[in-house]
Tab-separated table of C-alpha atoms and ligand atoms in Angstrom:
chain	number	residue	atom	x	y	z
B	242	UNK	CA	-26.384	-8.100	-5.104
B	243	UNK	CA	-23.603	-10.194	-6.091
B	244	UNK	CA	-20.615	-11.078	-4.694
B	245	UNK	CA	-17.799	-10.399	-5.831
B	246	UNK	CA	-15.921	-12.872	-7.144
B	247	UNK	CA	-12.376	-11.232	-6.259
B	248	UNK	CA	-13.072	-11.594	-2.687
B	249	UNK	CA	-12.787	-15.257	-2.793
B	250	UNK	CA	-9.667	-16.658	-1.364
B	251	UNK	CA	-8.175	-19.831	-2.624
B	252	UNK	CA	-9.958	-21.743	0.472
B	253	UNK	CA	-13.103	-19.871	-0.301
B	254	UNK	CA	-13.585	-20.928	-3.800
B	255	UNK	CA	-12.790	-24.192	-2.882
B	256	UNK	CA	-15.518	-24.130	0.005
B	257	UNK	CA	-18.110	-22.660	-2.727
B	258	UNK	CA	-16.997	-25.784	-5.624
B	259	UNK	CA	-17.453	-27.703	-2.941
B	260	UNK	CA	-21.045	-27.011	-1.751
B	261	UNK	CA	-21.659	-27.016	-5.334
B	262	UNK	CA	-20.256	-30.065	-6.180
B	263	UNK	CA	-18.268	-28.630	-8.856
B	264	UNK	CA	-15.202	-30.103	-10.268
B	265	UNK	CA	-12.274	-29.913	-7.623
B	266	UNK	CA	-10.076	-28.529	-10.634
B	267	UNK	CA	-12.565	-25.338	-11.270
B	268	UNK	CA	-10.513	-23.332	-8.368
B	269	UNK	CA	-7.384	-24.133	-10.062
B	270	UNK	CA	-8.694	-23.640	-13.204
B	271	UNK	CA	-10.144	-20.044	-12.263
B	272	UNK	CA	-7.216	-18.673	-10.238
B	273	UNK	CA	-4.763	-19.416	-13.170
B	274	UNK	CA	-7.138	-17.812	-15.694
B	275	UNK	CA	-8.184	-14.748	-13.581
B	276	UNK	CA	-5.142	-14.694	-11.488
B	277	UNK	CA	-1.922	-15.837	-12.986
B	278	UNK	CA	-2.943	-15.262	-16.811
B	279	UNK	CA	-5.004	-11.565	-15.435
B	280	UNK	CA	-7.652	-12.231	-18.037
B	281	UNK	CA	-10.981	-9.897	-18.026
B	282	UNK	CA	-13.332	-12.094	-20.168
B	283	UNK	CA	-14.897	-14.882	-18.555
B	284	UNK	CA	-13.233	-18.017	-18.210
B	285	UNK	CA	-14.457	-20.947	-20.978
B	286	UNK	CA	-11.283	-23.066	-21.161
B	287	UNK	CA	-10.941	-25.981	-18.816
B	288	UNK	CA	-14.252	-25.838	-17.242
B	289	UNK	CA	-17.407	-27.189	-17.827
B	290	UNK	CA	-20.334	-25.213	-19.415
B	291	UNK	CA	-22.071	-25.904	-16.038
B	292	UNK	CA	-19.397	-24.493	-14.174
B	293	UNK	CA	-19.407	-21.987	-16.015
B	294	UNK	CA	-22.811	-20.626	-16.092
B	295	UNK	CA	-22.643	-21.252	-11.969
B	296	UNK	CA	-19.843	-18.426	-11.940
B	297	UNK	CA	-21.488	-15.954	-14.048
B	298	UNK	CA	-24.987	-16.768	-12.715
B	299	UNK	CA	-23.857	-16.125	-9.189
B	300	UNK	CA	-20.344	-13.818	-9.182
B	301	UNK	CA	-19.517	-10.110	-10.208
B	302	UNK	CA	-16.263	-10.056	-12.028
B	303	UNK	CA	-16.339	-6.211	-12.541
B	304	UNK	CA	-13.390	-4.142	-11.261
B	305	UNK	CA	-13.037	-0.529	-10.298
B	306	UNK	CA	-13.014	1.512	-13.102
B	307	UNK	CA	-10.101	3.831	-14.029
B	308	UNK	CA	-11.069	7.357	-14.028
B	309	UNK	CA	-8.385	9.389	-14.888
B	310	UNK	CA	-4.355	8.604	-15.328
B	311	UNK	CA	-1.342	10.683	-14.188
B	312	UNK	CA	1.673	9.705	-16.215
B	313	UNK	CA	4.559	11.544	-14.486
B	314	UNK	CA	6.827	13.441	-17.022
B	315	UNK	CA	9.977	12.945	-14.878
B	316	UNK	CA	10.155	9.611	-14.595
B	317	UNK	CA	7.826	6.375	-14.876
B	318	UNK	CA	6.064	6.978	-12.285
B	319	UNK	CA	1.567	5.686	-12.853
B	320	UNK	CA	-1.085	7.330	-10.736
B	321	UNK	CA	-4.267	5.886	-11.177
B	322	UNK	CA	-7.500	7.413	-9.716
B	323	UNK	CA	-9.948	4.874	-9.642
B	324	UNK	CA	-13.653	5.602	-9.722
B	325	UNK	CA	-16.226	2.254	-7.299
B	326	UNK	CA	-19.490	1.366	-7.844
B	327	UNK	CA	-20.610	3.864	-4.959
B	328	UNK	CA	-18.626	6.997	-7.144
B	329	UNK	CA	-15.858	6.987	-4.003
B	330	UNK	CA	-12.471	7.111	-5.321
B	331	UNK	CA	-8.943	5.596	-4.502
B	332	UNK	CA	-5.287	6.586	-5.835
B	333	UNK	CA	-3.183	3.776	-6.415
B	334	UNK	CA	0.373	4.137	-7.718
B	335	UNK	CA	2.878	2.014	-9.637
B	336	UNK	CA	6.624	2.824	-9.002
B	337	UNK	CA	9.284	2.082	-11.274
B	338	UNK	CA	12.493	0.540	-10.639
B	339	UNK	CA	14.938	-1.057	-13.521
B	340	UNK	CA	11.722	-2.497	-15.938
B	341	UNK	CA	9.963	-3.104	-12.757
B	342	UNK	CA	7.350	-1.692	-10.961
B	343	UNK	CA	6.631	-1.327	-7.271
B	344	UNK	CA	2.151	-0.912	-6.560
B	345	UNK	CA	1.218	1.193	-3.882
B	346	UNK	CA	-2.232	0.290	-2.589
B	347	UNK	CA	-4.964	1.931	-0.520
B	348	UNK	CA	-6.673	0.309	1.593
B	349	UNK	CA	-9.207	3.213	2.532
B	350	UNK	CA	-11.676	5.429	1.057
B	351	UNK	CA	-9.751	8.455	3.253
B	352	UNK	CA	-8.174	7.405	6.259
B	353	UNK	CA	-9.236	8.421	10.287
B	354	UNK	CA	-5.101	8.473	11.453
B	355	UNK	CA	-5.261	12.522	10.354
B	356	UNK	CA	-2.092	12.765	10.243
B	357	UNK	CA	-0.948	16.392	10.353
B	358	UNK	CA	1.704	15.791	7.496
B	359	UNK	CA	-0.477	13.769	5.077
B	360	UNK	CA	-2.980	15.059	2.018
B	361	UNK	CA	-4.791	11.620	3.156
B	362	UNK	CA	-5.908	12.518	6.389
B	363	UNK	CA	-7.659	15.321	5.076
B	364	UNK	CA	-10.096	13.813	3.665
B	365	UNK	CA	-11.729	11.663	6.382
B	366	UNK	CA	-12.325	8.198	6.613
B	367	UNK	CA	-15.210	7.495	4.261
B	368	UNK	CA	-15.182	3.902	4.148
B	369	UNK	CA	-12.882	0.844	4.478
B	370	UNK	CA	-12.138	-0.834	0.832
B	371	UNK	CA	-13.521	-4.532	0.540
B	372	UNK	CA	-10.950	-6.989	-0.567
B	373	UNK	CA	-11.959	-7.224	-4.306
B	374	UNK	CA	-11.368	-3.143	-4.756
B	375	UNK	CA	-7.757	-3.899	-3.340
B	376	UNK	CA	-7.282	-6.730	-5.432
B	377	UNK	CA	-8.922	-4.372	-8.319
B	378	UNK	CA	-6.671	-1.592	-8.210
B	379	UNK	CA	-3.276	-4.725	-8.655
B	380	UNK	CA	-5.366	-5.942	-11.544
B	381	UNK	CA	-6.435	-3.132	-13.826
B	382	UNK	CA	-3.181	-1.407	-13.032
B	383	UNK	CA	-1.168	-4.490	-14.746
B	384	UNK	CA	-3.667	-4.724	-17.766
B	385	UNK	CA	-2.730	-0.952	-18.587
B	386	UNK	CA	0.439	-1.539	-18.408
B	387	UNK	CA	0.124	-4.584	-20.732
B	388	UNK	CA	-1.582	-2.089	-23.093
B	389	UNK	CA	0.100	0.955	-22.671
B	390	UNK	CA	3.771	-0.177	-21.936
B	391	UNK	CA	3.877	-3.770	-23.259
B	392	UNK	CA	6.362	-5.825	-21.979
B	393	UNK	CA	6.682	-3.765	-18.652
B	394	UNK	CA	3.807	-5.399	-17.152
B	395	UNK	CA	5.749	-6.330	-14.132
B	396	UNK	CA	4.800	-5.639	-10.868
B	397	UNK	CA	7.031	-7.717	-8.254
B	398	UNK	CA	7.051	-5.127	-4.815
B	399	UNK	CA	3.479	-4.705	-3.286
B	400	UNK	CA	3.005	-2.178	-0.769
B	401	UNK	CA	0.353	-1.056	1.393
B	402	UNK	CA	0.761	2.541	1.382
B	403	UNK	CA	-1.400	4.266	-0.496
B	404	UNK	CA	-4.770	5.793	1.162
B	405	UNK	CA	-5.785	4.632	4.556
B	406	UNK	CA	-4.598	2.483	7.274
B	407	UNK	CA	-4.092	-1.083	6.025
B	408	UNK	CA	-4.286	-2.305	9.708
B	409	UNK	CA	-7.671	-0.105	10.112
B	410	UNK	CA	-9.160	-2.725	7.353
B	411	UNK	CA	-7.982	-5.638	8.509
B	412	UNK	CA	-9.950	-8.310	7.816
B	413	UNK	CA	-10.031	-6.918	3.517
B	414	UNK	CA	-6.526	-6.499	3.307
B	415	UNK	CA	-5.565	-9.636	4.755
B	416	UNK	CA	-7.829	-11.624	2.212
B	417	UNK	CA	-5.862	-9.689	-0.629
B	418	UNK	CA	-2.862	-10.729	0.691
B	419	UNK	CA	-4.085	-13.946	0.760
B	420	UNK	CA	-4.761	-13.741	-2.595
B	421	UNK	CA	-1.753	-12.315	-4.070
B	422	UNK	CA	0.679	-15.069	-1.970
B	423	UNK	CA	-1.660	-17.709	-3.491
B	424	UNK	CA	0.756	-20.255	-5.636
B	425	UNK	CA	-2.468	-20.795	-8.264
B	426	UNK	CA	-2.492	-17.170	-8.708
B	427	UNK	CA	-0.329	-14.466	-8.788
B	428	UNK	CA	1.985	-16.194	-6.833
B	429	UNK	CA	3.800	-13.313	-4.757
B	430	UNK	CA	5.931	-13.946	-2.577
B	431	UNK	CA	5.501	-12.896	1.271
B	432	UNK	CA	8.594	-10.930	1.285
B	433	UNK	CA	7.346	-9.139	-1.630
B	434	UNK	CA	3.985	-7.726	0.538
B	435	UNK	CA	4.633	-4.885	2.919
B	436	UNK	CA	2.099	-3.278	5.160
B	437	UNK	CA	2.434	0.329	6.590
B	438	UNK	CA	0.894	1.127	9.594
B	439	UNK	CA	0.642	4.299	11.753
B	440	UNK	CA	1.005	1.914	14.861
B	441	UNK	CA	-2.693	0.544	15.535
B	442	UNK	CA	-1.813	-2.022	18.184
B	443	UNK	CA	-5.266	-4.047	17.809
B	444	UNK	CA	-3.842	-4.489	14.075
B	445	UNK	CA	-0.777	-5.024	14.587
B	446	UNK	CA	-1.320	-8.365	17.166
B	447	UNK	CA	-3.602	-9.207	14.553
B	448	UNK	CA	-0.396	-9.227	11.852
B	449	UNK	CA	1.412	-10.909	14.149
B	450	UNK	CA	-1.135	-13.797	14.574
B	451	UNK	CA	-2.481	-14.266	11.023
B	452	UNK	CA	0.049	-13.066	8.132
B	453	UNK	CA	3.415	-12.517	10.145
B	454	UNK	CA	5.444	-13.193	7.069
B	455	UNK	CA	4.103	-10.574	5.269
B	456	UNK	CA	6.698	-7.340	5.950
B	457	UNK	CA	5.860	-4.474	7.804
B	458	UNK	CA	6.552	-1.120	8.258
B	459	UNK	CA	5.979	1.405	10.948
B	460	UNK	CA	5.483	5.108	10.414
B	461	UNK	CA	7.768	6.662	13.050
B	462	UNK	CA	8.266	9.834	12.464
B	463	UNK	CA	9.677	10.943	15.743
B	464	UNK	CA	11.174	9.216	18.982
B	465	UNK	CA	9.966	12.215	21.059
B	466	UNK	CA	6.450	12.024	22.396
B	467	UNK	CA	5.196	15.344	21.712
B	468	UNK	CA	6.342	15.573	18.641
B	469	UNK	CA	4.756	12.387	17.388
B	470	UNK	CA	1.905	13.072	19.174
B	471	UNK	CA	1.818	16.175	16.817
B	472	UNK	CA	2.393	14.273	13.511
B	473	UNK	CA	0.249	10.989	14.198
B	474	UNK	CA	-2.955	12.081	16.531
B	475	UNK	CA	-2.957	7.869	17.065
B	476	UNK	CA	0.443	8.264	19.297
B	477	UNK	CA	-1.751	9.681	22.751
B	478	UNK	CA	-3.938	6.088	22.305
B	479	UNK	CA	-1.147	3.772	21.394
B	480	UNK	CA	2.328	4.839	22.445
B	481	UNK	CA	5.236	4.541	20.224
B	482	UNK	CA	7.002	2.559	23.457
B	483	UNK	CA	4.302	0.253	23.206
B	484	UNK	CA	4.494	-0.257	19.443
B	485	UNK	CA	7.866	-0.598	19.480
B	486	UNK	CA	7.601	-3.292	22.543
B	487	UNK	CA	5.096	-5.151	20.992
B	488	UNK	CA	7.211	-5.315	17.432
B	489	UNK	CA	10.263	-6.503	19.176
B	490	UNK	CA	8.629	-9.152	21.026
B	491	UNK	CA	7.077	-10.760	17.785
B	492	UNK	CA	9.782	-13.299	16.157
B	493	UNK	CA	10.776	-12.283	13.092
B	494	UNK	CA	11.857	-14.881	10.076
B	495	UNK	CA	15.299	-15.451	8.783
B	496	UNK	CA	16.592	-12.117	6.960
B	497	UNK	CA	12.864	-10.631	8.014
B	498	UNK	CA	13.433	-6.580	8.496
B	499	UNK	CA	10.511	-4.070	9.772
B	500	UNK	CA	11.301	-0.921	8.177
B	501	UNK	CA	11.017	2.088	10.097
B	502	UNK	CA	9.801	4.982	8.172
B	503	UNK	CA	10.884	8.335	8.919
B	504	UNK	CA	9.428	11.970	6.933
B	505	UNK	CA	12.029	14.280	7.842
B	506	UNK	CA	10.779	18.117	8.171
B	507	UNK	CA	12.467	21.298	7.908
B	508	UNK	CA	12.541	22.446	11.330
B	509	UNK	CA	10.820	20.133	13.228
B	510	UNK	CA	12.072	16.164	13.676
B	511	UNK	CA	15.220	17.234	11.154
B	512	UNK	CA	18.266	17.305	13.919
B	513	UNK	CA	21.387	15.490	14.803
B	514	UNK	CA	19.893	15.047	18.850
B	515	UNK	CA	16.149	13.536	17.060
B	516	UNK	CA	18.872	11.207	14.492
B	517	UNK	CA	20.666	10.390	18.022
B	518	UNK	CA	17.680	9.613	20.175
B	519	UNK	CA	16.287	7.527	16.814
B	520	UNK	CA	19.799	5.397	16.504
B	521	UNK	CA	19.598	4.490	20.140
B	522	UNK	CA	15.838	3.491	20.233
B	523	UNK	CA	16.734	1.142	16.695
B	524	UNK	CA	20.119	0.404	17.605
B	525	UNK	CA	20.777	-3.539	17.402
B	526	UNK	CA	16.994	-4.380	16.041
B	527	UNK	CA	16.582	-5.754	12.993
B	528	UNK	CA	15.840	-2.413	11.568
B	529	UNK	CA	15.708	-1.054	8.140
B	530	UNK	CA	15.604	3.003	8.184
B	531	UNK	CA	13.704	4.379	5.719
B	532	UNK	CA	13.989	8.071	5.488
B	533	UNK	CA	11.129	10.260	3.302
B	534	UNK	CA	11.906	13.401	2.846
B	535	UNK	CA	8.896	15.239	3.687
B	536	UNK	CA	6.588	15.841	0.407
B	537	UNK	CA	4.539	19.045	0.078
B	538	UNK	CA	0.960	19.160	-0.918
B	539	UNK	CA	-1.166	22.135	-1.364
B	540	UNK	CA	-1.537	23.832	1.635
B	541	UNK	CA	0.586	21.800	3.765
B	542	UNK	CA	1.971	23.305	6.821
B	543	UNK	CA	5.507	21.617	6.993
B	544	UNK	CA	8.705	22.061	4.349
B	545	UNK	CA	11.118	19.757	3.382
B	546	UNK	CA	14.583	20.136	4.826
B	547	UNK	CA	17.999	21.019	2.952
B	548	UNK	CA	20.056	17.836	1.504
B	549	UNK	CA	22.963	18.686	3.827
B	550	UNK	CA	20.709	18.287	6.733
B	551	UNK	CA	19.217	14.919	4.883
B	552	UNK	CA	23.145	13.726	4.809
B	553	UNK	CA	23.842	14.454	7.977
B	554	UNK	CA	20.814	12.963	9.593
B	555	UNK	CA	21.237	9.768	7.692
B	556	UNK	CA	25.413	9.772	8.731
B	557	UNK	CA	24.469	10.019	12.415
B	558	UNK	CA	22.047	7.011	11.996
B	559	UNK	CA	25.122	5.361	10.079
B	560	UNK	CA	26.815	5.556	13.382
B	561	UNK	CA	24.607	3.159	15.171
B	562	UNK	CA	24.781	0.759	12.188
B	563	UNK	CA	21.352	0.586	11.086
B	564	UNK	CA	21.005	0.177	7.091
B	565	UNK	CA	19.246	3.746	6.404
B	566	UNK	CA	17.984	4.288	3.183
B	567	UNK	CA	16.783	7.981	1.686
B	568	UNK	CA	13.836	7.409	-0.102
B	569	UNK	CA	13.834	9.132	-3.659
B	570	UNK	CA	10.908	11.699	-4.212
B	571	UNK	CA	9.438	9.564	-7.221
B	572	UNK	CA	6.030	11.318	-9.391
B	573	UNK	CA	5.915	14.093	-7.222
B	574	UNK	CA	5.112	16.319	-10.446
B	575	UNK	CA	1.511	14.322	-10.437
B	576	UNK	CA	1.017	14.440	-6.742
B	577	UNK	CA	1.815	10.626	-6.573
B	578	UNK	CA	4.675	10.612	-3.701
B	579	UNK	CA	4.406	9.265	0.160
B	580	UNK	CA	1.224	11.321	1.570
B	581	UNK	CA	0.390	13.207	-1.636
B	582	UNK	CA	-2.640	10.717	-2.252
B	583	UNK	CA	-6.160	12.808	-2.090
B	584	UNK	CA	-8.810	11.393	-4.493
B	585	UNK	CA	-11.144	14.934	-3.739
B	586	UNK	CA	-8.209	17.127	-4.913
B	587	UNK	CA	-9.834	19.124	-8.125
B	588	UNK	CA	-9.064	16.473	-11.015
B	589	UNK	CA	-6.444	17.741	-13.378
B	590	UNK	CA	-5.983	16.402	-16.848
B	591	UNK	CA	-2.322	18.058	-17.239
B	592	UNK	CA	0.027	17.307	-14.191
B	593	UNK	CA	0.365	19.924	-11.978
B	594	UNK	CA	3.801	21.285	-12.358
B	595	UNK	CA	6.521	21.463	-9.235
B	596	UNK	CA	5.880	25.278	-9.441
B	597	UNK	CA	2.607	25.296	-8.470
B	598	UNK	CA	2.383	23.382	-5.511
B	599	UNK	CA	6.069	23.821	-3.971
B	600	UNK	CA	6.312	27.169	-3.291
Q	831	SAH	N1	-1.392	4.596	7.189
Q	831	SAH	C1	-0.202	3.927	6.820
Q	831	SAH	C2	0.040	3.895	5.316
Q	831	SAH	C3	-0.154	5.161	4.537
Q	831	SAH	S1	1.106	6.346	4.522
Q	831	SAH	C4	0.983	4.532	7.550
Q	831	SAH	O1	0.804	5.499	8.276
Q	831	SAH	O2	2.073	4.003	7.471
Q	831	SAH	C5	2.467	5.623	3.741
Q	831	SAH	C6	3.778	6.319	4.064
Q	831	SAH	O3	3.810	7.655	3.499
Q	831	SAH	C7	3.948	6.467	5.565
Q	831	SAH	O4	5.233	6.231	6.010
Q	831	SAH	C8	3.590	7.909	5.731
Q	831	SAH	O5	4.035	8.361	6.940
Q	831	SAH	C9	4.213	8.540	4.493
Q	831	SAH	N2	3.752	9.904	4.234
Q	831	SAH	C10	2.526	10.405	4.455
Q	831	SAH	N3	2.481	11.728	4.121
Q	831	SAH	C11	3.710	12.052	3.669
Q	831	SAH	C12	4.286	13.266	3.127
Q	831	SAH	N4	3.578	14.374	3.002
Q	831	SAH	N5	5.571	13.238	2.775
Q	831	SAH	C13	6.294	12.094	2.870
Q	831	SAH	N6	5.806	10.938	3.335
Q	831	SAH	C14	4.519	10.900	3.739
């Protein structure tokens, strides 16, 4: 089989015109054409015929396919399911903001946190995503844009957050990053990136070693043992003080942030003691709250709590001075909001309505 040719790095492709004793230009030439320009047909402009018969000889170019596409009637909100070569399938999500968009990646076919808040987690880990179906899911959402909304193909804020545990996949996900901060391509810029993680510590060193300036975040969810043990089953192998240790210890760049994630639930992490015992663990860090309202899926077991009790939560954490930001529920109508990704849910060609799944 092939390889891929979207799970070349920069360095790669340079290794392989190398060996080849290609033209030093052809990586240039290819990550502008493929990269920077996004085009899909094969690249015949500034490279040699030889060259080019070497890529299409010996490289796939081919992309996940997009099955099926949830346009959210509330707002701009894009969910793609896409459909690999092995008929597994992946949710990715573009977010709007001004013209803008935000893309939320997976990184997993599933995920094996199982999380007891997230659709995710029910399905499983199936498989880890290679680099080029990460890359993929960036590409083929821009090119609908370009032909569905032209002029909005703009995606500037990439975030790992989709399906799966970007730290779980390692090795894939740092090679898209790669990728996407190369200045021949794409060109985003590190700030731009952000990985979410559960709190796998063999990832996270890993982060901290090999692509520290790309942002993180960390899915806290509760300062309280039990209670996080409850939400995220990964908490009784890798301690929240430990991942918190760990984070504070790793130096950080100028105006650098980790966000701290927080799903409020009615009932259950939603208090003014849990916002207390949060401020003080986050107090003087250079902490960015981010605070998810907790977004229901069929058959999920936990509710989302009143705004009053959202306000108040987020005025306590005011008190300890940490920026705290209350994430707004975004293409919830399509199932395309924090921990509504499941690519086995029963495909629907009509959104699903609020109705049916927020009872
Ligand atoms: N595995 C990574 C990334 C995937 S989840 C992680 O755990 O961070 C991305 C974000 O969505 C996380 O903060 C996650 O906790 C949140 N999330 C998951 N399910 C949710 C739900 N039902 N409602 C609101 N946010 C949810």
């Amino acid at each position: 089989m092939k390889q891929s040719f979207y799970d070349l790095s920069y360095s790669d492709l340079e290794a392989v015109a190398s060996e080849n004793d290609l033209n030093p230009s052809v990586p240039a030439v290819l990550f502008n054409w493929y990269y920077k320009k996004k085009e899909s047909s094969h690249c015949r402009n500034n490279i040699s015929k030889s060259s080019s018969v070497f890529f299409d000889t010996h490289f796939d170019f081919s992309l996940p396919e997009i099955d099926t596409v949830y346009e959210s009637s509330k707002d701009r909100t894009v969910k793609f399911l896409f459909k690999l070569k092995d008929q597994h399938k992946v949710e990715t999500v573009l977010i709007p903001f001004n013209n803008k968009y935000s893309i939320c990646l997976s990184s997993q076919v599933g995920c094996a946190m199982n999380c007891s808040f997230c659709f995710t987690g029910e399905q499983g880990l199936k498989r880890n995503l290679e680099t080029h179906e990460i890359i993929g899911q960036f590409l083929q959402a821009w090119r609908w844009l370009a032909t569905n909304r032209p002029g909005e193909e703009r995606i500037l804020n990439i975030v790992f957050m989709g399906q799966g545990e970007p730290l779980h996949n390692f090795d894939a996900v740092k090679k898209a990053c790669d990728i996407f901060l190369s200045q021949h391509g794409t060109s985003i810029g590190t700030q731009k990136i952000t990985i979410s993680t559960a709190g796998y510590i063999p990832g996270l060193k890993r982060w901290s070693q090999e692509i520290p300036g790309v942002n993180l975040a960390l899915s806290l969810h509760s300062p309280i043992t039990e209670k996080r043990n409850e939400l995220i089953p990964l908490n009784k192998k890798y301690p929240l003080a430990e991942v918190v240790s760990y984070i504070d210890r790793i130096p950080l760049q100028k105006k650098q942030f980790i966000t701290y994630e927080y799903i409020l639930i009615k009932g259950f992490n939603d208090t003014s003691d849990d916002a207390h015992k949060l401020g003080k663990m986050l107090a003087g860090k250079s902490a960015y709250i981010n605070l998810i309202p907790f977004n229901e899926f069929p058959g999920s077991r936990y509710t989302c709590p009143d705004e009053d009790i959202i306000e108040n939560f987020k005025a306590v954490l005011d008190t300890y001075k940490i920026p705290t930001l209350i994430r707004g529920t975004k293409g919830d109508d399509v199932l395309a909001a924090c921990g509504q990704l499941n690519s086995n849910q029963q495909i629907r060609k009509q959104p699903m309505s609020p109705a049916e799944f927020n009872p």
